[in-house]
Rosetta silent file (secondary structure, phi, psi, omega in degrees, C-alpha in Angstrom):
SEQUENCE: MAKFLIVEARFYDHLNDMLIAGAREALKANGHKVEVISVPGALEIPGAIALASESDQYDGFVAIGVVIRGETYHFEIVAGESSRGVMALTMDGLAVGNGILTVENEAQAIVRADPKQANKGAGAAEAAMALLALQGKYR
SCORE:     score description
SCORE:     0.000 S_00000001
   1 L     0.000  105.280 -147.238  250.343  157.851   99.925 S_00000001
   2 L  -157.532  128.203 -179.624  249.429  161.041  102.057 S_00000001
   3 L   -69.234  133.395  172.154  248.685  161.099  105.754 S_00000001
   4 L  -127.432  140.897  130.106  245.471  162.538  107.349 S_00000001
   5 E   -36.205  123.865  175.630  244.969  163.994  110.641 S_00000001
   6 E  -132.574  119.389 -164.929  241.243  163.551  112.078 S_00000001
   7 E  -125.764  123.711 -163.167  240.646  166.235  114.947 S_00000001
   8 E  -137.587  115.441  174.195  236.924  165.348  116.143 S_00000001
   9 E   -63.695  111.638 -157.290  235.423  167.304  119.180 S_00000001
  10 L   -85.572   48.828  170.185  234.693  164.875  121.555 S_00000001
  11 L  -100.856    1.792  151.236  231.535  165.020  122.903 S_00000001
  12 L  -141.715   86.241 -147.122  228.952  162.781  121.847 S_00000001
  13 H   -56.872  -57.969 -162.485  231.266  159.915  122.111 S_00000001
  14 H   -75.532  -17.920  172.020  228.496  157.032  119.949 S_00000001
  15 H   -90.075  -68.608 -139.278  228.017  159.999  116.863 S_00000001
  16 H   -62.068  -23.605 -164.348  231.490  160.777  116.746 S_00000001
  17 H   -65.710  -67.065 -172.416  232.549  156.598  116.838 S_00000001
  18 H   -57.432  -22.974 -173.485  230.575  156.893  113.651 S_00000001
  19 H   -94.414  -28.998 -176.189  231.828  159.639  111.628 S_00000001
  20 H   -77.190  -33.874 -166.634  235.461  158.604  112.517 S_00000001
  21 H   -56.243  -67.745 -173.710  234.633  155.169  111.381 S_00000001
  22 H   -76.664   24.251  164.998  233.516  156.068  107.747 S_00000001
  23 H  -102.870  -44.907  171.186  235.802  158.910  107.358 S_00000001
  24 H   -72.165   27.307 -155.194  238.490  156.250  108.264 S_00000001
  25 L  -139.115   -7.625  148.702  237.402  153.541  106.294 S_00000001
  26 L   -81.224  -57.304 -167.475  237.846  156.103  103.348 S_00000001
  27 L   -64.712  -51.171  178.162  240.827  157.377  103.679 S_00000001
  28 L   -58.740  -16.143 -175.667  242.304  154.236  104.643 S_00000001
  29 L   -63.437  -40.722 -148.275  240.089  152.884  101.135 S_00000001
  30 L  -116.245   65.691  172.121  242.315  155.046   99.081 S_00000001
  31 L    46.507   14.480 -123.469  245.882  153.678  100.936 S_00000001
  32 L  -122.864  120.311  171.147  245.826  156.503  102.888 S_00000001
  33 L   -66.349 -173.570 -109.049  247.384  156.818  106.657 S_00000001
  34 L   164.944  125.290  163.101  245.324  157.668  109.981 S_00000001
  35 L  -156.383  149.034 -154.942  245.676  159.598  112.707 S_00000001
  36 E  -156.234  116.936 -174.230  242.767  160.464  115.170 S_00000001
  37 E  -136.112 -173.562 -170.121  243.524  163.136  118.188 S_00000001
  38 E  -151.568  158.389 -177.510  240.116  164.550  119.935 S_00000001
  39 E  -130.692  175.923 -163.180  239.438  168.454  121.549 S_00000001
  40 L   -75.482  -76.348  167.317  237.226  169.545  123.989 S_00000001
  41 L  -143.613 -178.583 -153.372  234.772  171.180  121.334 S_00000001
  42 L   -63.162    7.604  169.001  233.778  171.835  117.809 S_00000001
  43 L   -74.342  -31.098 -172.432  235.325  175.562  118.443 S_00000001
  44 H   -79.444   -2.215 -169.925  238.748  174.309  119.171 S_00000001
  45 H   -75.616  -55.484  177.489  238.945  172.138  115.795 S_00000001
  46 H   -40.887  -76.422  175.762  240.391  174.938  113.487 S_00000001
  47 H    -7.320  -71.299  172.558  242.395  175.591  115.988 S_00000001
  48 H   -77.975    4.683  176.365  244.169  172.290  116.117 S_00000001
  49 H   -70.915  -36.437 -156.703  244.249  172.120  112.946 S_00000001
  50 H   -80.118  -64.050 -166.345  245.936  175.673  112.426 S_00000001
  51 H   -42.922  -63.691  178.453  248.355  173.918  115.261 S_00000001
  52 H   -96.224   19.287  153.208  249.415  170.704  113.804 S_00000001
  53 H   -64.018   -3.462 -177.474  249.391  172.117  109.835 S_00000001
  54 L  -126.212   26.416  177.850  252.413  173.592  110.958 S_00000001
  55 L  -101.407  -21.348  163.822  254.517  170.552  112.144 S_00000001
  56 L   100.619    2.835 -143.762  254.552  169.517  108.452 S_00000001
  57 L   -85.505  -54.953 -152.515  253.119  166.070  109.740 S_00000001
  58 L  -113.919  173.531 -179.282  249.988  165.590  107.677 S_00000001
  59 L  -103.293  -21.539 -178.359  248.848  166.367  104.079 S_00000001
  60 L  -146.476 -175.980  176.774  245.200  166.703  105.130 S_00000001
  61 E  -156.284  136.642  145.910  242.754  167.253  107.572 S_00000001
  62 E  -139.688  159.055  177.565  239.254  166.428  108.142 S_00000001
  63 E   -81.338  134.129 -169.156  236.924  168.158  111.106 S_00000001
  64 E  -151.447  136.165 -170.018  234.584  165.731  112.787 S_00000001
  65 L   177.294  168.880  158.383  232.251  167.108  115.529 S_00000001
  66 E  -154.822  144.591 -154.881  228.243  167.458  115.797 S_00000001
  67 E  -120.482   98.747 -163.878  226.912  170.140  116.944 S_00000001
  68 E  -113.957   97.378  144.357  222.438  169.471  118.284 S_00000001
  69 L    53.257  173.533  104.071  220.361  172.307  118.327 S_00000001
  70 L  -132.873 -131.228  173.251  219.415  173.508  121.868 S_00000001
  71 L  -128.724    7.187  168.563  217.303  176.438  123.552 S_00000001
  72 L  -121.992  178.580 -172.187  219.872  178.685  123.623 S_00000001
  73 L   -82.273  106.981  -11.231  221.722  180.942  120.655 S_00000001
  74 L    38.972  -75.810 -127.947  225.175  178.812  122.068 S_00000001
  75 H   -60.433  -40.866 -176.002  224.356  176.420  119.188 S_00000001
  76 H   -68.482   -9.069  178.271  224.486  179.243  116.147 S_00000001
  77 H   -65.277  -55.141 -165.447  227.723  180.630  117.527 S_00000001
  78 H   -95.112   11.503  175.503  229.301  177.047  117.475 S_00000001
  79 H   -71.323  -50.125 -176.265  227.830  175.969  114.467 S_00000001
  80 H   -53.527  -67.432 -169.804  228.733  179.457  112.715 S_00000001
  81 H   -32.542  -81.480  173.977  232.266  179.768  114.263 S_00000001
  82 H   -31.139  -58.635  179.635  233.560  175.839  113.822 S_00000001
  83 H   -54.606  -38.076  175.927  232.283  176.227  110.167 S_00000001
  84 H   -83.959  -66.905  153.393  233.647  179.516  109.473 S_00000001
  85 H    11.811  -77.553  154.826  237.042  178.490  111.084 S_00000001
  86 H   -51.915  -37.449 -178.041  237.324  175.534  108.712 S_00000001
  87 H   -83.835  -31.443  172.647  236.637  176.818  105.616 S_00000001
  88 H   -68.807  -42.317  135.300  239.230  179.676  106.394 S_00000001
  89 H   -21.784  -64.886  156.595  242.030  176.674  106.867 S_00000001
  90 H   -45.658  -48.527 -170.094  240.647  175.818  103.489 S_00000001
  91 H   -63.273  -32.081 -162.367  240.806  179.843  101.836 S_00000001
  92 L   -80.896  -18.873  148.938  244.367  179.288  103.486 S_00000001
  93 L   120.305   34.286 -148.622  245.220  176.321  101.150 S_00000001
  94 L  -132.075  112.274  145.002  244.859  173.604  103.899 S_00000001
  95 L   -31.863   66.238  169.991  242.955  170.035  102.640 S_00000001
  96 E  -111.024  120.603 -161.058  240.490  170.376  104.923 S_00000001
  97 E  -113.088  130.146 -169.627  237.241  168.369  104.579 S_00000001
  98 L   -60.316  134.336  168.249  234.289  169.605  107.052 S_00000001
  99 L  -131.629  -16.489  163.048  232.381  166.431  108.731 S_00000001
 100 L    -8.158   67.933  174.256  231.109  169.491  111.565 S_00000001
 101 E   -66.830  109.786 -175.539  227.181  167.850  111.484 S_00000001
 102 E   -91.196  109.948 -168.070  224.927  171.030  112.439 S_00000001
 103 E  -161.563  153.656 -159.473  221.631  169.179  113.056 S_00000001
 104 L   -95.697   -3.048 -179.319  218.166  170.082  115.437 S_00000001
 105 L   170.383  155.256 -165.679  218.295  166.718  117.203 S_00000001
 106 H   -48.498  -45.551 -175.151  219.998  163.495  117.933 S_00000001
 107 H   -46.352  -61.478 -171.278  217.942  161.373  115.509 S_00000001
 108 H   -54.055  -59.325  168.436  219.120  163.195  112.204 S_00000001
 109 H   -39.718  -34.271 -176.510  222.709  163.051  113.400 S_00000001
 110 H   -68.847  -34.915  174.156  222.640  159.387  113.789 S_00000001
 111 H   -51.533  -63.728 -155.248  221.289  159.412  109.764 S_00000001
 112 H   -80.865   -8.363 -168.051  223.958  161.316  108.795 S_00000001
 113 H   -83.202  -69.292 -173.554  226.726  159.927  111.065 S_00000001
 114 L   -51.270  120.198  152.154  225.941  156.480  110.470 S_00000001
 115 L   -11.138  -60.974 -161.238  228.417  154.452  107.775 S_00000001
 116 L   -87.193   -0.354  175.975  224.916  152.651  106.635 S_00000001
 117 L  -107.761 -116.575 -176.700  223.019  155.705  106.153 S_00000001
 118 L   -97.750  -25.028  127.377  224.214  158.996  105.000 S_00000001
 119 L    83.266   57.976  175.746  227.979  158.298  106.278 S_00000001
 120 L   -50.285   -7.589 -157.888  229.063  162.450  106.846 S_00000001
 121 L   -89.114  -43.548 -174.822  232.628  161.146  108.139 S_00000001
 122 L   -82.535    6.768  174.711  233.106  159.961  104.690 S_00000001
 123 L   -85.962  -47.350  163.498  232.211  162.501  102.835 S_00000001
 124 L   -77.402   11.881  178.177  233.972  164.668  104.460 S_00000001
 125 H  -125.283   13.032  151.602  237.668  163.045  104.080 S_00000001
 126 H   -97.028   27.643  165.579  236.392  162.630  100.123 S_00000001
 127 H  -104.928  -66.654 -129.364  236.339  166.570  100.672 S_00000001
 128 H   -99.839  -71.524 -171.556  240.084  166.700  101.993 S_00000001
 129 H   -40.557  -51.955 -149.808  241.134  163.888   99.322 S_00000001
 130 H   -69.747  -58.466  167.083  239.721  166.033   96.454 S_00000001
 131 H    -2.128 -102.427  161.100  241.431  169.107   98.374 S_00000001
 132 H   -11.574  -70.457  166.251  244.551  167.728   98.219 S_00000001
 133 H   -41.411  -65.765  179.426  244.672  166.643   94.430 S_00000001
 134 H   -53.112  -32.826  165.479  243.790  169.797   93.769 S_00000001
 135 H   -63.543  -60.860 -164.801  246.651  170.813   95.719 S_00000001
 136 H   -80.801 -141.514 -146.924  249.273  168.678   93.870 S_00000001
 137 H    54.958  -82.926 -135.670  247.645  170.377   90.832 S_00000001
 138 H  -130.794  -15.602 -179.872  247.542  173.711   91.700 S_00000001
 139 L  -115.216    0.000    0.000  251.136  173.897   93.821 S_00000001
C-alpha cells in the first residue's frame, strides 16, 4: 500500500470533483491511501508537488486541474508551463500522473473529467501507479 497526494487546481469545482472522484476510486481500488490538497491554479501544481515530495510522506502524486481556452494567449502559457512543470518532476524521478485537462471548452472538459465517460482522473492515477511500480523495479 502506498500513499498518494492529489494536488488540484481548484478553479472549476464541478470538473475537479469528477476528476478527483475518478483518481480517488482508481487509487483506492488498488489499496492505496489518498490525500487531496488544493492550490489556486494549474501553474501552482508542480510547485506544490515539489514541496510535498520533500516531506517523504507520499509515494506518488496526481496532478488535477482544468485549463479551458479563452480569448488570450494565457491559455498557452498555463497549459504549456503546468505540463512542463509536471514533466520536469517526473524526469526527476517522482511518480506523477498528469490529470491537467487542456481543452477548448467546458463540454470537452466534462467528457474527459466524468468517471462514466473518458475518466481522465483515473487515467492520471493509473499513470502515477505505473511510475511508482517502475521506481520499485529500478531503484
